[in-house]
CSV table of C-alpha atoms in Angstrom, one decimal:
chain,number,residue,atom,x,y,z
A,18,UNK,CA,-15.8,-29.3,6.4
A,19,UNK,CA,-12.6,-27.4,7.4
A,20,UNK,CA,-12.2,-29.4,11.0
A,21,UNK,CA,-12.4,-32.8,8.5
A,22,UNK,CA,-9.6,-31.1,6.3
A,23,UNK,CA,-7.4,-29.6,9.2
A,24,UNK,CA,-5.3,-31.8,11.5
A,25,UNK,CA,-5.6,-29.2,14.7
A,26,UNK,CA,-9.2,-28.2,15.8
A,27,UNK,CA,-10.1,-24.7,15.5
A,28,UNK,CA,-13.5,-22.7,15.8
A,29,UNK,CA,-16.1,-22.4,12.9
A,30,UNK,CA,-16.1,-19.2,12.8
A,31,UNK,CA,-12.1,-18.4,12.8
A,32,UNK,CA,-11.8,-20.7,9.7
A,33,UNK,CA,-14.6,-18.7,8.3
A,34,UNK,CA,-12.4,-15.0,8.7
A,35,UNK,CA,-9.5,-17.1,7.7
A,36,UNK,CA,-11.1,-18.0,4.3
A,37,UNK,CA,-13.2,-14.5,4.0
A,38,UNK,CA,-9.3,-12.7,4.3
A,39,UNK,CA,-7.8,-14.8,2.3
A,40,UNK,CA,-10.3,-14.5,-0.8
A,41,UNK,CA,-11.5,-10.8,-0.2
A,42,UNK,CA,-8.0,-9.5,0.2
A,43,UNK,CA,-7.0,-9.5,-4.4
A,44,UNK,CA,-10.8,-8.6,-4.7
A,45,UNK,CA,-9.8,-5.5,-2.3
A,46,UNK,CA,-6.8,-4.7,-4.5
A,47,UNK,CA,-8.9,-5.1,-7.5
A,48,UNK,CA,-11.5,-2.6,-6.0
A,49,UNK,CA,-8.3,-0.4,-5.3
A,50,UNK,CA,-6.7,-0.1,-8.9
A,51,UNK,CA,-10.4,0.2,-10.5
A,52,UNK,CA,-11.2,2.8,-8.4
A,53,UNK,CA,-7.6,4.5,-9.1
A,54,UNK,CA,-8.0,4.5,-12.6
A,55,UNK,CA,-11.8,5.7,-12.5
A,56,UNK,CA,-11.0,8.6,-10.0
A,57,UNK,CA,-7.8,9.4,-11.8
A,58,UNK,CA,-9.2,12.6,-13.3
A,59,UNK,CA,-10.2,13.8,-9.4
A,60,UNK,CA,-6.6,12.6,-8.4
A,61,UNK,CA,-4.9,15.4,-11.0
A,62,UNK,CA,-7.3,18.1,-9.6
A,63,UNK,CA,-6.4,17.2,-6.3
A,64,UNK,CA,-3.0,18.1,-7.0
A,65,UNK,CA,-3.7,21.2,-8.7
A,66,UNK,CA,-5.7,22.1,-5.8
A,67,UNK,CA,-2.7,21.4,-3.5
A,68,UNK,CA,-0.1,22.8,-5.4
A,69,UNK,CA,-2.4,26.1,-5.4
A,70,UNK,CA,-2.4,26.1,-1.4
A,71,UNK,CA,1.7,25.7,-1.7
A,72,UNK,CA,1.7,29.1,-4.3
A,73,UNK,CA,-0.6,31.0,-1.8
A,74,UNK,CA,1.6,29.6,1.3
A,75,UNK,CA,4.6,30.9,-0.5
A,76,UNK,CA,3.4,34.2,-1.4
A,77,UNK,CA,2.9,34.8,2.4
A,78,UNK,CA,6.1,33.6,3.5
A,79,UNK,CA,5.2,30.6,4.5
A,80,UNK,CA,7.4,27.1,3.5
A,81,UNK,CA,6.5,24.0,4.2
A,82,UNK,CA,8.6,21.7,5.0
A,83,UNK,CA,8.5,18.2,3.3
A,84,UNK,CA,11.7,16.7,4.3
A,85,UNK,CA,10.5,14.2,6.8
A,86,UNK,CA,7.1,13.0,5.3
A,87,UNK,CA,9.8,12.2,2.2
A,88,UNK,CA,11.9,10.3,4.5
A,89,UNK,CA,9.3,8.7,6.0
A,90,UNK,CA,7.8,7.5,2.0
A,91,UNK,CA,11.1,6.3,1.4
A,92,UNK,CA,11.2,4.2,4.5
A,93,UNK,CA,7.9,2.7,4.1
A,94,UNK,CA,8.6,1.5,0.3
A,95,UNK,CA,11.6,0.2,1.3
A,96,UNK,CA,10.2,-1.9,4.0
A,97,UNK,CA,7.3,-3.0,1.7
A,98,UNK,CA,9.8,-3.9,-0.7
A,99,UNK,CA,12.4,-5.8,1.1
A,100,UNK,CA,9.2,-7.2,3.0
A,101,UNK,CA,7.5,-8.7,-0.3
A,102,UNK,CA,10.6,-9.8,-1.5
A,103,UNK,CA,12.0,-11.5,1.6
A,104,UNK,CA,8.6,-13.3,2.0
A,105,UNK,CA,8.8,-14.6,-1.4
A,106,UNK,CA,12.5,-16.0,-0.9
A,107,UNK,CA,11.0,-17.7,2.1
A,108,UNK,CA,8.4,-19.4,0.3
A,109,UNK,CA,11.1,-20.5,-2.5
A,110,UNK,CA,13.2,-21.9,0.4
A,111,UNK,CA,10.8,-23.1,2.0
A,112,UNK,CA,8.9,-25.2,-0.8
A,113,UNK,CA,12.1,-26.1,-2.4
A,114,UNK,CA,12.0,-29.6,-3.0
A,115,UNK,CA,8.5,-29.9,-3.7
A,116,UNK,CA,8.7,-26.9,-6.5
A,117,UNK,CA,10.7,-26.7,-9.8
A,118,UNK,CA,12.3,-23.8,-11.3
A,119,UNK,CA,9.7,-22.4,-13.1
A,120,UNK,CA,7.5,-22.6,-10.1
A,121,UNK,CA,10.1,-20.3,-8.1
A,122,UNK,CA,9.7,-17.6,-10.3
A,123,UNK,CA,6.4,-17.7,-10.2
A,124,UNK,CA,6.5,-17.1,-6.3
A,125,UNK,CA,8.4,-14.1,-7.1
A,126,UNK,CA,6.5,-12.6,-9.6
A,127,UNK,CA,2.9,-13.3,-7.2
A,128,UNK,CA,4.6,-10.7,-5.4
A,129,UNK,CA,3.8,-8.2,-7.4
A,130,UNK,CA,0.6,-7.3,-6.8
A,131,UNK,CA,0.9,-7.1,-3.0
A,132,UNK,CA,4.1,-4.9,-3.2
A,133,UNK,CA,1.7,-2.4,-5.7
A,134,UNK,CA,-0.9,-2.8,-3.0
A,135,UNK,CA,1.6,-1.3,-0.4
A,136,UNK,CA,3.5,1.1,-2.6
A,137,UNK,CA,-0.3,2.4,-2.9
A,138,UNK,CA,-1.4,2.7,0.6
A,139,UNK,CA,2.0,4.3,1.2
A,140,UNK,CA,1.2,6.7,-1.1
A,141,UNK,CA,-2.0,7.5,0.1
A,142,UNK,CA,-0.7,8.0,4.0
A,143,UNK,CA,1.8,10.2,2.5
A,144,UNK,CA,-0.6,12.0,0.7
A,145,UNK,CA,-2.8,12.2,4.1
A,146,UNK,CA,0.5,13.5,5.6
A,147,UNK,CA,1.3,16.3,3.3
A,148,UNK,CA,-2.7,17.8,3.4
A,149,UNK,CA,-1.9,17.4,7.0
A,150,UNK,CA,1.4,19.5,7.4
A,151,UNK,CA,-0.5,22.2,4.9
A,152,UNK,CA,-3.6,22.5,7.1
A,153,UNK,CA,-1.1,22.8,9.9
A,154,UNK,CA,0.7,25.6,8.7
A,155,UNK,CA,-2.3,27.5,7.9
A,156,UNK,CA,-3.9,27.3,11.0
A,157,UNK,CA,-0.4,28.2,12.2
C-alpha cells in the first residue's frame, strides 16, 4: 500500500516506523500532560521534599550552586522555541502558494503543542539536574 502511494521505493518495515512515529508521537504528549495533571499532587511533594534537603544543606553550610543548570534551562527553551517557531515559518514559506492566510496561522498555532512538549522535557532534565547537583553535594 505505501510503495503504490510513494514515488521512491523504500522497505516495509521503515514505512511502518515512519507511520508508528508519526501517529504515536501527540498520543505520547497526550500520555505526558494526563500523567502531569494526575501526578501533580506527587509533583508539589516532590518539591517540598527538595526544598527540605536545601534548608538542611544550608544549615550545615553547605550552598548549592544553581547558576549553570539555570543557564543551561534558559538555553534549552530558547532553542525549543526559536526551533518550533523557525520550523513553522518554514512550512508557511514553504506551502505558500498552495495555502491561504488562514491556513498560515494555523501552521503557527500547530506548533504549540510540540513547543509544550519540549518546554516539558526541559523541565524535567532540569529537574534531573538539580536532584543531581543535591546528591552531589551531600555525598561531598
Amino acid at each position: 500500500m505505501v510503495e503504490k502511494d510513494s514515488e521512491t521505493k523504500i522497505g516495509t518495515l521503515t514505512a511502518v516506523i515512519g507511520i508508528f512515529i508519526i501517529y504515536l508521537e501527540p498520543f505520547m504528549m497526550a500520555i505526558d500532560v494526563l500523567a502531569a495533571l494526575i501526578n501533580q499532587i506527587s509533583l508539589i511533594d516532590v518539591f517540598q521534599r527538595l526544598q527540605e534537603i536545601d534548608i538542611k544543606l544550608e544549615n550545615e553550610n553547605i550552598f548549592v550552586n544553581y547558576r549553570t543548570i539555570k543557564k543551561i534551562s534558559v538555553i534549552f527553551i530558547v532553542i525549543s522555541f526559536v526551533g518550533e517557531i523557525s520550523l513553522s515559518f518554514v512550512n508557511v514559506i514553504i506551502f505558500q502558494e498552495e495555502i491561504s492566510a488562514l491556513s498560515g496561522v494555523w501552521w503557527l498555532i500547530s506548533c504549540v503543542p510540540s513547543l509544550v512538549n519540549g518546554i516539558a522535557k526541559t523541565w524535567f532534565l532540569v529537574l534531573i539536574l538539580m536532584v543531581q547537583q543535591r546528591l552531589r553535594a551531600i555525598n561531598t
